[in-house]
JSON list of C-alpha atoms in Angstrom, two decimals:
[
{"chain": "T", "resi": 1037, "resn": "GLY", "atom": "CA", "xyz": [97.96, 103.20, 73.04]},
{"chain": "T", "resi": 1038, "resn": "LEU", "atom": "CA", "xyz": [99.42, 102.25, 76.32]},
{"chain": "T", "resi": 1039, "resn": "LEU", "atom": "CA", "xyz": [103.11, 103.28, 75.85]},
{"chain": "T", "resi": 1040, "resn": "THR", "atom": "CA", "xyz": [101.78, 106.32, 74.52]},
{"chain": "T", "resi": 1041, "resn": "GLN", "atom": "CA", "xyz": [99.83, 107.16, 77.73]},
{"chain": "T", "resi": 1042, "resn": "ASP", "atom": "CA", "xyz": [102.82, 105.81, 79.86]},
{"chain": "T", "resi": 1043, "resn": "ALA", "atom": "CA", "xyz": [104.71, 108.36, 78.08]},
{"chain": "T", "resi": 1044, "resn": "VAL", "atom": "CA", "xyz": [102.42, 111.08, 78.17]},
{"chain": "T", "resi": 1045, "resn": "ILE", "atom": "CA", "xyz": [102.05, 110.45, 82.11]},
{"chain": "T", "resi": 1046, "resn": "ALA", "atom": "CA", "xyz": [105.94, 110.10, 82.87]},
{"chain": "T", "resi": 1047, "resn": "PHE", "atom": "CA", "xyz": [106.56, 114.03, 81.20]},
{"chain": "T", "resi": 1048, "resn": "GLN", "atom": "CA", "xyz": [103.03, 115.30, 83.00]},
{"chain": "T", "resi": 1049, "resn": "ILE", "atom": "CA", "xyz": [104.64, 113.74, 86.19]},
{"chain": "T", "resi": 1050, "resn": "LYS", "atom": "CA", "xyz": [108.36, 115.50, 84.95]},
{"chain": "T", "resi": 1051, "resn": "HIS", "atom": "CA", "xyz": [106.43, 118.94, 84.47]},
{"chain": "T", "resi": 1052, "resn": "ARG", "atom": "CA", "xyz": [104.30, 118.97, 87.57]},
{"chain": "T", "resi": 1053, "resn": "ILE", "atom": "CA", "xyz": [101.45, 119.47, 85.21]},
{"chain": "T", "resi": 1054, "resn": "THR", "atom": "CA", "xyz": [97.99, 117.84, 85.18]},
{"chain": "T", "resi": 1055, "resn": "ILE", "atom": "CA", "xyz": [98.68, 113.97, 85.31]},
{"chain": "T", "resi": 1056, "resn": "ASP", "atom": "CA", "xyz": [95.79, 112.42, 83.32]},
{"chain": "T", "resi": 1057, "resn": "GLY", "atom": "CA", "xyz": [97.75, 110.60, 80.53]},
{"chain": "T", "resi": 1058, "resn": "ILE", "atom": "CA", "xyz": [96.04, 113.00, 77.42]},
{"chain": "T", "resi": 1059, "resn": "VAL", "atom": "CA", "xyz": [98.17, 115.50, 75.82]},
{"chain": "T", "resi": 1060, "resn": "GLY", "atom": "CA", "xyz": [95.16, 117.92, 76.31]},
{"chain": "T", "resi": 1061, "resn": "ALA", "atom": "CA", "xyz": [96.29, 122.10, 76.07]},
{"chain": "T", "resi": 1062, "resn": "GLN", "atom": "CA", "xyz": [98.11, 122.37, 79.39]},
{"chain": "T", "resi": 1063, "resn": "THR", "atom": "CA", "xyz": [100.50, 119.27, 77.84]},
{"chain": "T", "resi": 1064, "resn": "ALA", "atom": "CA", "xyz": [100.41, 120.10, 74.53]},
{"chain": "T", "resi": 1065, "resn": "GLU", "atom": "CA", "xyz": [101.71, 123.87, 75.90]},
{"chain": "T", "resi": 1066, "resn": "LYS", "atom": "CA", "xyz": [104.92, 122.33, 77.36]},
{"chain": "T", "resi": 1067, "resn": "LEU", "atom": "CA", "xyz": [105.36, 120.38, 74.69]},
{"chain": "T", "resi": 1068, "resn": "GLY", "atom": "CA", "xyz": [105.34, 123.35, 72.40]},
{"chain": "T", "resi": 1069, "resn": "VAL", "atom": "CA", "xyz": [103.15, 121.75, 69.64]},
{"chain": "T", "resi": 1070, "resn": "ALA", "atom": "CA", "xyz": [99.70, 123.10, 68.81]},
{"chain": "T", "resi": 1071, "resn": "ALA", "atom": "CA", "xyz": [96.77, 122.08, 71.20]},
{"chain": "T", "resi": 1072, "resn": "PRO", "atom": "CA", "xyz": [94.74, 119.07, 69.68]},
{"chain": "T", "resi": 1073, "resn": "SER", "atom": "CA", "xyz": [91.67, 119.88, 68.69]},
{"chain": "T", "resi": 1074, "resn": "GLY", "atom": "CA", "xyz": [88.19, 117.81, 68.32]},
{"chain": "T", "resi": 1075, "resn": "LYS", "atom": "CA", "xyz": [86.45, 114.69, 69.80]},
{"chain": "T", "resi": 1076, "resn": "THR", "atom": "CA", "xyz": [88.31, 112.04, 70.67]},
{"chain": "T", "resi": 1077, "resn": "SER", "atom": "CA", "xyz": [87.74, 108.35, 69.83]},
{"chain": "T", "resi": 1078, "resn": "GLY", "atom": "CA", "xyz": [86.90, 105.16, 71.85]},
{"chain": "T", "resi": 1079, "resn": "GLY", "atom": "CA", "xyz": [85.36, 105.11, 74.91]},
{"chain": "T", "resi": 1080, "resn": "GLY", "atom": "CA", "xyz": [86.20, 108.39, 76.54]},
{"chain": "T", "resi": 1081, "resn": "ALA", "atom": "CA", "xyz": [87.21, 109.00, 80.22]},
{"chain": "T", "resi": 1082, "resn": "HIS", "atom": "CA", "xyz": [85.82, 106.59, 81.98]},
{"chain": "T", "resi": 1083, "resn": "ASP", "atom": "CA", "xyz": [86.99, 103.53, 80.07]},
{"chain": "T", "resi": 1084, "resn": "LYS", "atom": "CA", "xyz": [90.71, 105.26, 80.61]},
{"chain": "T", "resi": 1085, "resn": "ASP", "atom": "CA", "xyz": [90.26, 105.52, 84.48]},
{"chain": "T", "resi": 1086, "resn": "VAL", "atom": "CA", "xyz": [88.86, 101.40, 84.78]},
{"chain": "T", "resi": 1087, "resn": "TYR", "atom": "CA", "xyz": [92.39, 100.83, 82.92]},
{"chain": "T", "resi": 1088, "resn": "LEU", "atom": "CA", "xyz": [94.47, 102.84, 84.92]},
{"chain": "T", "resi": 1089, "resn": "LEU", "atom": "CA", "xyz": [92.70, 101.69, 88.15]},
{"chain": "T", "resi": 1090, "resn": "ALA", "atom": "CA", "xyz": [92.94, 98.11, 87.14]},
{"chain": "T", "resi": 1091, "resn": "ARG", "atom": "CA", "xyz": [96.27, 98.24, 86.13]},
{"chain": "T", "resi": 1092, "resn": "LEU", "atom": "CA", "xyz": [97.11, 99.31, 89.34]},
{"chain": "T", "resi": 1093, "resn": "VAL", "atom": "CA", "xyz": [94.92, 96.30, 91.15]},
{"chain": "T", "resi": 1094, "resn": "HIS", "atom": "CA", "xyz": [96.76, 94.12, 88.76]},
{"chain": "T", "resi": 1095, "resn": "GLY", "atom": "CA", "xyz": [100.23, 95.01, 89.90]},
{"chain": "T", "resi": 1096, "resn": "GLU", "atom": "CA", "xyz": [99.12, 95.80, 93.85]},
{"chain": "T", "resi": 1097, "resn": "ALA", "atom": "CA", "xyz": [96.19, 92.97, 94.56]},
{"chain": "T", "resi": 1098, "resn": "ARG", "atom": "CA", "xyz": [97.19, 89.88, 91.73]},
{"chain": "T", "resi": 1099, "resn": "GLY", "atom": "CA", "xyz": [97.27, 86.36, 92.91]},
{"chain": "T", "resi": 1100, "resn": "GLU", "atom": "CA", "xyz": [95.19, 88.02, 95.95]},
{"chain": "T", "resi": 1101, "resn": "PRO", "atom": "CA", "xyz": [90.94, 86.99, 96.33]},
{"chain": "T", "resi": 1102, "resn": "TYR", "atom": "CA", "xyz": [88.63, 89.31, 94.04]},
{"chain": "T", "resi": 1103, "resn": "LYS", "atom": "CA", "xyz": [87.24, 91.17, 96.94]},
{"chain": "T", "resi": 1104, "resn": "GLY", "atom": "CA", "xyz": [90.62, 92.17, 97.95]},
{"chain": "T", "resi": 1105, "resn": "MET", "atom": "CA", "xyz": [91.30, 93.30, 94.56]},
{"chain": "T", "resi": 1106, "resn": "VAL", "atom": "CA", "xyz": [88.40, 95.18, 94.34]},
{"chain": "T", "resi": 1107, "resn": "ALA", "atom": "CA", "xyz": [88.83, 96.36, 97.98]},
{"chain": "T", "resi": 1108, "resn": "VAL", "atom": "CA", "xyz": [92.69, 97.75, 96.48]},
{"chain": "T", "resi": 1109, "resn": "ALA", "atom": "CA", "xyz": [90.86, 99.46, 93.97]},
{"chain": "T", "resi": 1110, "resn": "ALA", "atom": "CA", "xyz": [88.27, 101.10, 96.58]},
{"chain": "T", "resi": 1111, "resn": "VAL", "atom": "CA", "xyz": [91.25, 102.61, 98.28]},
{"chain": "T", "resi": 1112, "resn": "VAL", "atom": "CA", "xyz": [92.12, 104.45, 95.00]},
{"chain": "T", "resi": 1113, "resn": "LEU", "atom": "CA", "xyz": [88.59, 105.63, 95.01]},
{"chain": "T", "resi": 1114, "resn": "ASN", "atom": "CA", "xyz": [88.36, 106.57, 98.54]},
{"chain": "T", "resi": 1115, "resn": "ARG", "atom": "CA", "xyz": [91.35, 108.71, 98.33]},
{"chain": "T", "resi": 1116, "resn": "VAL", "atom": "CA", "xyz": [89.83, 110.72, 95.20]},
{"chain": "T", "resi": 1117, "resn": "GLU", "atom": "CA", "xyz": [86.96, 111.56, 97.27]},
{"chain": "T", "resi": 1118, "resn": "SER", "atom": "CA", "xyz": [88.67, 112.27, 100.41]},
{"chain": "T", "resi": 1119, "resn": "SER", "atom": "CA", "xyz": [90.47, 115.77, 100.93]},
{"chain": "T", "resi": 1120, "resn": "LEU", "atom": "CA", "xyz": [93.75, 114.52, 102.26]},
{"chain": "T", "resi": 1121, "resn": "PHE", "atom": "CA", "xyz": [94.78, 113.26, 98.72]},
{"chain": "T", "resi": 1122, "resn": "PRO", "atom": "CA", "xyz": [94.51, 114.36, 95.31]},
{"chain": "T", "resi": 1123, "resn": "ASN", "atom": "CA", "xyz": [91.24, 114.87, 93.78]},
{"chain": "T", "resi": 1124, "resn": "SER", "atom": "CA", "xyz": [91.79, 112.85, 90.46]},
{"chain": "T", "resi": 1125, "resn": "MET", "atom": "CA", "xyz": [92.65, 109.00, 90.17]},
{"chain": "T", "resi": 1126, "resn": "ALA", "atom": "CA", "xyz": [95.31, 109.47, 88.28]},
{"chain": "T", "resi": 1127, "resn": "LYS", "atom": "CA", "xyz": [96.97, 111.95, 90.87]},
{"chain": "T", "resi": 1128, "resn": "VAL", "atom": "CA", "xyz": [96.43, 109.72, 93.62]},
{"chain": "T", "resi": 1129, "resn": "ILE", "atom": "CA", "xyz": [97.87, 106.54, 91.80]},
{"chain": "T", "resi": 1130, "resn": "TYR", "atom": "CA", "xyz": [100.88, 108.59, 90.67]},
{"chain": "T", "resi": 1131, "resn": "GLN", "atom": "CA", "xyz": [101.37, 110.61, 93.95]},
{"chain": "T", "resi": 1132, "resn": "SER", "atom": "CA", "xyz": [105.17, 109.95, 95.04]},
{"chain": "T", "resi": 1133, "resn": "GLY", "atom": "CA", "xyz": [105.26, 107.37, 97.39]},
{"chain": "T", "resi": 1134, "resn": "ALA", "atom": "CA", "xyz": [101.66, 106.08, 97.34]},
{"chain": "T", "resi": 1135, "resn": "PHE", "atom": "CA", "xyz": [101.72, 102.64, 95.54]},
{"chain": "T", "resi": 1136, "resn": "SER", "atom": "CA", "xyz": [105.02, 101.05, 95.38]},
{"chain": "T", "resi": 1137, "resn": "VAL", "atom": "CA", "xyz": [103.94, 99.21, 92.04]},
{"chain": "T", "resi": 1138, "resn": "VAL", "atom": "CA", "xyz": [104.50, 102.89, 90.57]},
{"chain": "T", "resi": 1139, "resn": "ASN", "atom": "CA", "xyz": [108.00, 103.08, 91.64]},
{"chain": "T", "resi": 1140, "resn": "ASP", "atom": "CA", "xyz": [108.74, 99.48, 90.83]},
{"chain": "T", "resi": 1141, "resn": "GLY", "atom": "CA", "xyz": [107.19, 99.72, 87.18]},
{"chain": "T", "resi": 1142, "resn": "GLN", "atom": "CA", "xyz": [104.53, 96.85, 88.03]},
{"chain": "T", "resi": 1143, "resn": "ILE", "atom": "CA", "xyz": [102.29, 99.69, 87.00]},
{"chain": "T", "resi": 1144, "resn": "ASN", "atom": "CA", "xyz": [102.67, 99.01, 83.30]},
{"chain": "T", "resi": 1145, "resn": "LEU", "atom": "CA", "xyz": [102.10, 95.39, 82.99]},
{"chain": "T", "resi": 1146, "resn": "ALA", "atom": "CA", "xyz": [99.00, 94.78, 81.31]},
{"chain": "T", "resi": 1147, "resn": "PRO", "atom": "CA", "xyz": [95.94, 94.02, 83.56]},
{"chain": "T", "resi": 1148, "resn": "ASP", "atom": "CA", "xyz": [94.08, 90.78, 83.34]},
{"chain": "T", "resi": 1149, "resn": "ALA", "atom": "CA", "xyz": [90.37, 90.28, 83.09]},
{"chain": "T", "resi": 1150, "resn": "ASN", "atom": "CA", "xyz": [90.02, 89.96, 86.92]},
{"chain": "T", "resi": 1151, "resn": "SER", "atom": "CA", "xyz": [91.88, 93.47, 87.50]},
{"chain": "T", "resi": 1152, "resn": "LEU", "atom": "CA", "xyz": [89.36, 94.70, 85.12]},
{"chain": "T", "resi": 1153, "resn": "ASN", "atom": "CA", "xyz": [86.57, 93.45, 86.53]},
{"chain": "T", "resi": 1154, "resn": "ALA", "atom": "CA", "xyz": [87.36, 94.20, 90.20]},
{"chain": "T", "resi": 1155, "resn": "ALA", "atom": "CA", "xyz": [88.36, 98.69, 89.04]},
{"chain": "T", "resi": 1156, "resn": "ARG", "atom": "CA", "xyz": [84.67, 98.15, 87.14]},
{"chain": "T", "resi": 1157, "resn": "ASP", "atom": "CA", "xyz": [83.42, 96.70, 90.67]},
{"chain": "T", "resi": 1158, "resn": "ALA", "atom": "CA", "xyz": [84.96, 99.21, 92.79]},
{"chain": "T", "resi": 1159, "resn": "LEU", "atom": "CA", "xyz": [83.84, 102.36, 90.40]},
{"chain": "T", "resi": 1160, "resn": "ASN", "atom": "CA", "xyz": [79.99, 101.10, 90.28]},
{"chain": "T", "resi": 1161, "resn": "GLY", "atom": "CA", "xyz": [80.21, 101.73, 94.32]},
{"chain": "T", "resi": 1162, "resn": "TRP", "atom": "CA", "xyz": [81.65, 98.44, 95.80]},
{"chain": "T", "resi": 1163, "resn": "ASP", "atom": "CA", "xyz": [84.06, 99.09, 98.62]},
{"chain": "T", "resi": 1164, "resn": "PRO", "atom": "CA", "xyz": [85.51, 95.76, 100.73]},
{"chain": "T", "resi": 1165, "resn": "SER", "atom": "CA", "xyz": [87.65, 97.97, 102.43]},
{"chain": "T", "resi": 1166, "resn": "GLY", "atom": "CA", "xyz": [85.06, 99.64, 104.73]},
{"chain": "T", "resi": 1167, "resn": "GLY", "atom": "CA", "xyz": [86.47, 103.48, 103.56]},
{"chain": "T", "resi": 1168, "resn": "SER", "atom": "CA", "xyz": [89.69, 102.45, 103.78]},
{"chain": "T", "resi": 1169, "resn": "LEU", "atom": "CA", "xyz": [91.99, 104.86, 102.87]},
{"chain": "T", "resi": 1170, "resn": "PHE", "atom": "CA", "xyz": [95.59, 102.43, 103.58]},
{"chain": "T", "resi": 1171, "resn": "TYR", "atom": "CA", "xyz": [96.42, 99.47, 102.79]},
{"chain": "T", "resi": 1172, "resn": "TYR", "atom": "CA", "xyz": [99.26, 97.22, 103.29]},
{"chain": "T", "resi": 1173, "resn": "ASN", "atom": "CA", "xyz": [100.65, 93.47, 103.30]},
{"chain": "T", "resi": 1174, "resn": "PRO", "atom": "CA", "xyz": [102.44, 93.12, 106.62]},
{"chain": "T", "resi": 1175, "resn": "ALA", "atom": "CA", "xyz": [104.70, 90.41, 105.00]},
{"chain": "T", "resi": 1176, "resn": "LYS", "atom": "CA", "xyz": [105.81, 92.78, 103.00]},
{"chain": "T", "resi": 1177, "resn": "THR", "atom": "CA", "xyz": [106.59, 96.28, 104.78]},
{"chain": "T", "resi": 1178, "resn": "SER", "atom": "CA", "xyz": [108.27, 97.50, 107.77]},
{"chain": "T", "resi": 1179, "resn": "ASN", "atom": "CA", "xyz": [106.95, 101.00, 107.49]},
{"chain": "T", "resi": 1180, "resn": "GLN", "atom": "CA", "xyz": [106.03, 101.53, 111.11]},
{"chain": "T", "resi": 1181, "resn": "TYR", "atom": "CA", "xyz": [103.59, 104.71, 109.94]},
{"chain": "T", "resi": 1182, "resn": "ILE", "atom": "CA", "xyz": [101.25, 102.59, 108.11]},
{"chain": "T", "resi": 1183, "resn": "ARG", "atom": "CA", "xyz": [101.41, 100.00, 110.60]},
{"chain": "T", "resi": 1184, "resn": "SER", "atom": "CA", "xyz": [100.00, 102.75, 113.21]},
{"chain": "T", "resi": 1185, "resn": "ARG", "atom": "CA", "xyz": [97.08, 102.96, 111.14]},
{"chain": "T", "resi": 1186, "resn": "PRO", "atom": "CA", "xyz": [93.66, 101.71, 112.53]},
{"chain": "T", "resi": 1187, "resn": "GLN", "atom": "CA", "xyz": [92.44, 98.79, 110.96]},
{"chain": "T", "resi": 1188, "resn": "VAL", "atom": "CA", "xyz": [89.35, 98.13, 109.32]},
{"chain": "T", "resi": 1189, "resn": "CYS", "atom": "CA", "xyz": [89.32, 94.57, 107.69]},
{"chain": "T", "resi": 1190, "resn": "VAL", "atom": "CA", "xyz": [91.95, 91.62, 106.65]},
{"chain": "T", "resi": 1191, "resn": "ILE", "atom": "CA", "xyz": [91.53, 90.49, 103.02]},
{"chain": "T", "resi": 1192, "resn": "GLY", "atom": "CA", "xyz": [94.12, 88.43, 101.69]},
{"chain": "T", "resi": 1193, "resn": "GLY", "atom": "CA", "xyz": [97.09, 89.28, 102.59]},
{"chain": "T", "resi": 1194, "resn": "HIS", "atom": "CA", "xyz": [95.73, 93.24, 102.90]},
{"chain": "T", "resi": 1195, "resn": "ILE", "atom": "CA", "xyz": [95.58, 94.67, 105.61]},
{"chain": "T", "resi": 1196, "resn": "PHE", "atom": "CA", "xyz": [92.86, 97.55, 105.18]},
{"chain": "T", "resi": 1197, "resn": "CYS", "atom": "CA", "xyz": [92.96, 101.16, 107.15]},
{"chain": "T", "resi": 1198, "resn": "LYS", "atom": "CA", "xyz": [91.98, 104.27, 107.84]}
]
C-alpha cells in the first residue's frame, strides 16, 4: 500500500539508489534480501506515476483552479524531459529542495479526485504552464532566484516560469 511505498522511497532516498517506490533488484540488494521475481499485480507503472504525481499536485495546488493543478503536474513532466533535471518522475519530485510538500510531509496526503484527474490530464499531454520548469506562489516565497526566472503565465496563485 501507500505506507509501504512511502517507506521504500524513504529508504531509497537515504541509500541514494534509484527512487521509484518499488523493491526491485537494487533496493532488495541494499535491504539484503532476495530480489523479487515474477510479474506485479495491479495497474502497472503508469498507475503509480499517476498516483505519485497526483500526491504532489494535491500537496502543492489543492485549492487552486483546475487548470493550475494541471500546470503544476506539467512542470514535473517538463522537468523529466529537460536535461537540467533528473530523468524520472520520482527523482524529479524527490530531488532535494525541489518541492516544499516533500519537506513538510504533504506529499503523503491522499490525493483527491481533482488531483488525480489533473495528473492524468498532464500525463496525457495538456500543459497549461506553457512548457515551464518552475512555479511559485509569490505570497509564500521570498526566494529571489525563483522570482528572477522569466515568467510564462499566472494561473491562480502560482506564477509559472522558465
